[in-house]
Short mmCIF file of N, CA and C in Angstrom, two decimals:
data_model
loop_
_atom_site.label_atom_id
_atom_site.label_comp_id
_atom_site.label_asym_id
_atom_site.label_seq_id
_atom_site.Cartn_x
_atom_site.Cartn_y
_atom_site.Cartn_z
N UNK A 1 7.15 -1.89 14.15
CA UNK A 1 6.26 -1.90 13.01
C UNK A 1 6.40 -0.63 12.18
N UNK A 2 6.92 0.44 12.73
CA UNK A 2 7.06 1.68 11.99
C UNK A 2 8.33 1.76 11.17
N UNK A 3 9.29 0.87 11.40
CA UNK A 3 10.54 0.89 10.65
C UNK A 3 10.28 0.38 9.23
N UNK A 4 10.63 1.19 8.27
CA UNK A 4 10.39 0.84 6.88
C UNK A 4 11.47 -0.11 6.38
N UNK A 5 11.08 -1.31 5.98
CA UNK A 5 12.02 -2.29 5.47
C UNK A 5 11.89 -2.46 3.96
N UNK A 6 10.81 -2.00 3.40
CA UNK A 6 10.58 -2.14 1.95
C UNK A 6 11.23 -1.00 1.18
N UNK A 7 11.33 -1.17 -0.12
CA UNK A 7 11.82 -0.10 -0.99
C UNK A 7 10.85 1.07 -0.89
N UNK A 8 11.33 2.26 -0.58
CA UNK A 8 10.41 3.39 -0.44
C UNK A 8 9.77 3.76 -1.78
N UNK A 9 8.67 4.46 -1.70
CA UNK A 9 8.03 4.95 -2.91
C UNK A 9 8.73 6.20 -3.40
N UNK A 10 8.39 6.70 -4.53
CA UNK A 10 7.28 6.24 -5.36
C UNK A 10 7.67 5.05 -6.23
N UNK A 11 6.69 4.21 -6.50
CA UNK A 11 6.88 3.09 -7.42
C UNK A 11 6.10 3.38 -8.68
N UNK A 12 6.55 2.81 -9.77
CA UNK A 12 5.85 2.94 -11.04
C UNK A 12 5.63 1.58 -11.65
N UNK A 13 4.82 1.54 -12.69
CA UNK A 13 4.54 0.30 -13.41
C UNK A 13 4.66 0.56 -14.90
N UNK A 14 5.37 -0.31 -15.60
CA UNK A 14 5.56 -0.20 -17.04
C UNK A 14 4.82 -1.37 -17.68
N UNK A 15 3.75 -1.07 -18.38
CA UNK A 15 2.88 -2.14 -18.87
C UNK A 15 3.50 -2.99 -19.98
N UNK A 16 4.40 -2.44 -20.76
CA UNK A 16 5.00 -3.21 -21.85
C UNK A 16 5.84 -4.37 -21.32
N UNK A 17 6.65 -4.10 -20.31
CA UNK A 17 7.52 -5.14 -19.75
C UNK A 17 6.94 -5.82 -18.52
N UNK A 18 5.95 -5.19 -17.89
CA UNK A 18 5.41 -5.72 -16.64
C UNK A 18 6.25 -5.38 -15.43
N UNK A 19 7.21 -4.46 -15.60
CA UNK A 19 8.13 -4.12 -14.51
C UNK A 19 7.50 -3.15 -13.53
N UNK A 20 7.72 -3.43 -12.26
CA UNK A 20 7.37 -2.52 -11.18
C UNK A 20 8.70 -1.98 -10.69
N UNK A 21 8.84 -0.66 -10.68
CA UNK A 21 10.15 -0.07 -10.45
C UNK A 21 10.09 1.08 -9.46
N UNK A 22 11.23 1.34 -8.86
CA UNK A 22 11.40 2.48 -7.97
C UNK A 22 11.58 3.71 -8.85
N UNK A 23 10.63 4.62 -8.77
CA UNK A 23 10.62 5.77 -9.68
C UNK A 23 11.04 7.03 -8.95
N UNK A 24 12.33 7.25 -8.85
CA UNK A 24 12.84 8.44 -8.19
C UNK A 24 13.92 9.07 -9.06
N UNK A 25 13.52 10.02 -9.85
CA UNK A 25 14.47 10.72 -10.71
C UNK A 25 15.06 9.82 -11.77
N UNK A 26 16.39 9.80 -11.85
CA UNK A 26 17.08 9.05 -12.89
C UNK A 26 17.24 7.58 -12.56
N UNK A 27 17.14 7.22 -11.29
CA UNK A 27 17.36 5.84 -10.88
C UNK A 27 16.03 5.11 -10.84
N UNK A 28 15.91 4.05 -11.62
CA UNK A 28 14.67 3.29 -11.68
C UNK A 28 14.94 1.80 -11.65
N UNK A 29 15.48 1.27 -10.54
CA UNK A 29 15.71 -0.18 -10.48
C UNK A 29 14.38 -0.93 -10.38
N UNK A 30 14.36 -2.09 -10.99
CA UNK A 30 13.16 -2.93 -10.98
C UNK A 30 13.01 -3.58 -9.61
N UNK A 31 11.81 -3.50 -9.06
CA UNK A 31 11.49 -4.10 -7.77
C UNK A 31 10.90 -5.48 -7.98
N UNK A 32 10.00 -5.59 -8.95
CA UNK A 32 9.29 -6.84 -9.21
C UNK A 32 8.75 -6.80 -10.63
N UNK A 33 8.14 -7.88 -11.03
CA UNK A 33 7.55 -7.93 -12.36
C UNK A 33 6.27 -8.76 -12.37
N UNK A 34 5.40 -8.43 -13.27
CA UNK A 34 4.16 -9.17 -13.47
C UNK A 34 4.39 -10.15 -14.61
N UNK A 35 4.12 -11.42 -14.36
CA UNK A 35 4.23 -12.43 -15.41
C UNK A 35 3.02 -12.30 -16.32
N UNK A 36 3.21 -11.64 -17.42
CA UNK A 36 2.12 -11.33 -18.33
C UNK A 36 1.68 -12.54 -19.16
N UNK A 37 2.40 -13.64 -19.06
CA UNK A 37 2.01 -14.84 -19.80
C UNK A 37 0.92 -15.63 -19.08
N UNK A 38 0.71 -15.35 -17.80
CA UNK A 38 -0.22 -16.15 -17.01
C UNK A 38 -1.61 -15.53 -16.88
N UNK A 39 -1.74 -14.25 -17.16
CA UNK A 39 -3.02 -13.56 -17.01
C UNK A 39 -3.27 -12.68 -18.23
N UNK A 40 -4.48 -12.16 -18.34
CA UNK A 40 -4.80 -11.27 -19.45
C UNK A 40 -4.03 -9.95 -19.30
N UNK A 41 -3.92 -9.22 -20.39
CA UNK A 41 -3.23 -7.94 -20.36
C UNK A 41 -3.92 -6.98 -19.39
N UNK A 42 -5.25 -6.99 -19.39
CA UNK A 42 -6.00 -6.11 -18.49
C UNK A 42 -5.73 -6.46 -17.02
N UNK A 43 -5.69 -7.76 -16.71
CA UNK A 43 -5.43 -8.16 -15.33
C UNK A 43 -3.98 -7.85 -14.94
N UNK A 44 -3.05 -8.09 -15.84
CA UNK A 44 -1.64 -7.77 -15.56
C UNK A 44 -1.46 -6.28 -15.28
N UNK A 45 -2.11 -5.44 -16.09
CA UNK A 45 -2.01 -3.99 -15.88
C UNK A 45 -2.65 -3.58 -14.56
N UNK A 46 -3.81 -4.15 -14.24
CA UNK A 46 -4.48 -3.83 -12.98
C UNK A 46 -3.62 -4.27 -11.79
N UNK A 47 -3.05 -5.47 -11.88
CA UNK A 47 -2.17 -5.96 -10.80
C UNK A 47 -0.93 -5.08 -10.66
N UNK A 48 -0.34 -4.70 -11.79
CA UNK A 48 0.85 -3.86 -11.77
C UNK A 48 0.58 -2.50 -11.15
N UNK A 49 -0.54 -1.89 -11.51
CA UNK A 49 -0.88 -0.59 -10.93
C UNK A 49 -1.14 -0.71 -9.43
N UNK A 50 -1.82 -1.78 -9.02
CA UNK A 50 -2.10 -1.98 -7.59
C UNK A 50 -0.81 -2.17 -6.80
N UNK A 51 0.09 -2.99 -7.31
CA UNK A 51 1.36 -3.22 -6.62
C UNK A 51 2.18 -1.93 -6.57
N UNK A 52 2.20 -1.19 -7.68
CA UNK A 52 2.95 0.07 -7.70
C UNK A 52 2.39 1.09 -6.73
N UNK A 53 1.12 0.99 -6.41
CA UNK A 53 0.48 1.91 -5.46
C UNK A 53 0.70 1.49 -4.01
N UNK A 54 1.30 0.33 -3.77
CA UNK A 54 1.44 -0.21 -2.41
C UNK A 54 2.08 0.76 -1.42
N UNK A 55 3.20 1.43 -1.73
CA UNK A 55 3.77 2.35 -0.74
C UNK A 55 2.83 3.49 -0.38
N UNK A 56 2.09 4.00 -1.37
CA UNK A 56 1.14 5.07 -1.12
C UNK A 56 -0.02 4.57 -0.26
N UNK A 57 -0.53 3.38 -0.59
CA UNK A 57 -1.64 2.81 0.20
C UNK A 57 -1.21 2.54 1.63
N UNK A 58 -0.01 2.02 1.81
CA UNK A 58 0.51 1.76 3.15
C UNK A 58 0.60 3.05 3.96
N UNK A 59 1.12 4.09 3.35
CA UNK A 59 1.25 5.37 4.04
C UNK A 59 -0.11 5.92 4.46
N UNK A 60 -1.11 5.78 3.59
CA UNK A 60 -2.45 6.27 3.91
C UNK A 60 -3.07 5.47 5.04
N UNK A 61 -2.90 4.16 5.04
CA UNK A 61 -3.44 3.34 6.13
C UNK A 61 -2.79 3.70 7.46
N UNK A 62 -1.49 3.91 7.45
CA UNK A 62 -0.79 4.31 8.68
C UNK A 62 -1.34 5.65 9.18
N UNK A 63 -1.48 6.60 8.29
CA UNK A 63 -2.02 7.91 8.68
C UNK A 63 -3.45 7.80 9.17
N UNK A 64 -4.27 7.01 8.48
CA UNK A 64 -5.68 6.84 8.88
C UNK A 64 -5.78 6.20 10.26
N UNK A 65 -4.94 5.20 10.51
CA UNK A 65 -4.97 4.53 11.81
C UNK A 65 -4.60 5.52 12.92
N UNK A 66 -3.56 6.30 12.69
CA UNK A 66 -3.15 7.30 13.70
C UNK A 66 -4.24 8.34 13.93
N UNK A 67 -4.84 8.82 12.85
CA UNK A 67 -5.91 9.80 12.96
C UNK A 67 -7.10 9.21 13.70
N UNK A 68 -7.45 8.01 13.38
CA UNK A 68 -8.58 7.35 14.02
C UNK A 68 -8.35 7.25 15.53
N UNK A 69 -7.16 6.80 15.91
CA UNK A 69 -6.84 6.70 17.34
C UNK A 69 -6.84 8.06 18.02
N UNK A 70 -6.29 9.05 17.34
CA UNK A 70 -6.11 10.36 17.94
C UNK A 70 -7.40 11.16 18.03
N UNK A 71 -8.20 11.15 16.97
CA UNK A 71 -9.32 12.07 16.89
C UNK A 71 -10.70 11.45 16.78
N UNK A 72 -10.81 10.22 16.32
CA UNK A 72 -12.14 9.70 16.00
C UNK A 72 -12.61 8.55 16.88
N UNK A 73 -11.72 7.84 17.52
CA UNK A 73 -12.12 6.63 18.23
C UNK A 73 -13.19 6.93 19.28
N UNK A 74 -13.01 8.01 20.02
CA UNK A 74 -13.99 8.33 21.06
C UNK A 74 -15.34 8.76 20.47
N UNK A 75 -15.35 9.19 19.22
CA UNK A 75 -16.59 9.59 18.56
C UNK A 75 -17.29 8.42 17.88
N UNK A 76 -16.51 7.43 17.45
CA UNK A 76 -17.08 6.31 16.69
C UNK A 76 -16.73 4.96 17.32
N UNK A 77 -17.14 4.73 18.56
CA UNK A 77 -16.78 3.46 19.20
C UNK A 77 -17.69 2.30 18.80
N UNK A 78 -18.28 2.38 17.63
CA UNK A 78 -19.21 1.33 17.20
C UNK A 78 -18.47 0.03 16.91
N UNK A 79 -19.24 -1.03 16.82
CA UNK A 79 -18.69 -2.35 16.51
C UNK A 79 -18.01 -2.33 15.13
N UNK A 80 -18.65 -1.67 14.18
CA UNK A 80 -18.08 -1.59 12.83
C UNK A 80 -16.78 -0.78 12.82
N UNK A 81 -16.75 0.33 13.56
CA UNK A 81 -15.53 1.15 13.62
C UNK A 81 -14.39 0.36 14.24
N UNK A 82 -14.67 -0.41 15.28
CA UNK A 82 -13.64 -1.23 15.90
C UNK A 82 -13.16 -2.31 14.93
N UNK A 83 -14.07 -2.85 14.12
CA UNK A 83 -13.70 -3.87 13.14
C UNK A 83 -12.79 -3.27 12.06
N UNK A 84 -13.09 -2.05 11.64
CA UNK A 84 -12.25 -1.37 10.64
C UNK A 84 -10.85 -1.14 11.21
N UNK A 85 -10.78 -0.71 12.45
CA UNK A 85 -9.48 -0.50 13.08
C UNK A 85 -8.70 -1.81 13.17
N UNK A 86 -9.37 -2.89 13.50
CA UNK A 86 -8.71 -4.20 13.56
C UNK A 86 -8.24 -4.63 12.17
N UNK A 87 -9.04 -4.35 11.15
CA UNK A 87 -8.65 -4.68 9.77
C UNK A 87 -7.43 -3.87 9.34
N UNK A 88 -7.39 -2.58 9.73
CA UNK A 88 -6.23 -1.76 9.40
C UNK A 88 -4.98 -2.32 10.07
N UNK A 89 -5.11 -2.70 11.34
CA UNK A 89 -3.96 -3.25 12.06
C UNK A 89 -3.49 -4.54 11.42
N UNK A 90 -4.40 -5.41 11.02
CA UNK A 90 -4.04 -6.67 10.37
C UNK A 90 -3.36 -6.42 9.03
N UNK A 91 -3.85 -5.45 8.27
CA UNK A 91 -3.24 -5.13 6.99
C UNK A 91 -1.83 -4.59 7.17
N UNK A 92 -1.62 -3.79 8.21
CA UNK A 92 -0.28 -3.27 8.48
C UNK A 92 0.68 -4.39 8.88
N UNK A 93 0.22 -5.32 9.68
CA UNK A 93 1.06 -6.46 10.06
C UNK A 93 1.43 -7.26 8.82
N UNK A 94 0.45 -7.47 7.94
CA UNK A 94 0.71 -8.22 6.70
C UNK A 94 1.72 -7.48 5.82
N UNK A 95 1.59 -6.17 5.73
CA UNK A 95 2.47 -5.38 4.86
C UNK A 95 3.86 -5.20 5.45
N UNK A 96 3.92 -5.00 6.75
CA UNK A 96 5.21 -4.68 7.36
C UNK A 96 5.89 -5.86 8.03
N UNK A 97 5.20 -6.96 8.13
CA UNK A 97 5.80 -8.16 8.73
C UNK A 97 5.72 -8.22 10.21
#
């Protein structure tokens, strides 16, 4: 589950074209695109920004899960805390396959 199979970040979003791209220096290949004909401009931009943030969000969830296991689990063994940990694990499975 720790092996990265997706295009690494950082990703960017270009609202004019709807392109989500790998933003690393001079090389910016398109990863995906938002079909702007099917949704409003505001929704397309919100979706594009969310998708472009995916590598950053994934990295934060991985770090939070590790921190929780390492430092917080024994302090917060509540039902809600366990549910959050289960949700993080499910989100990682969904993201990483």
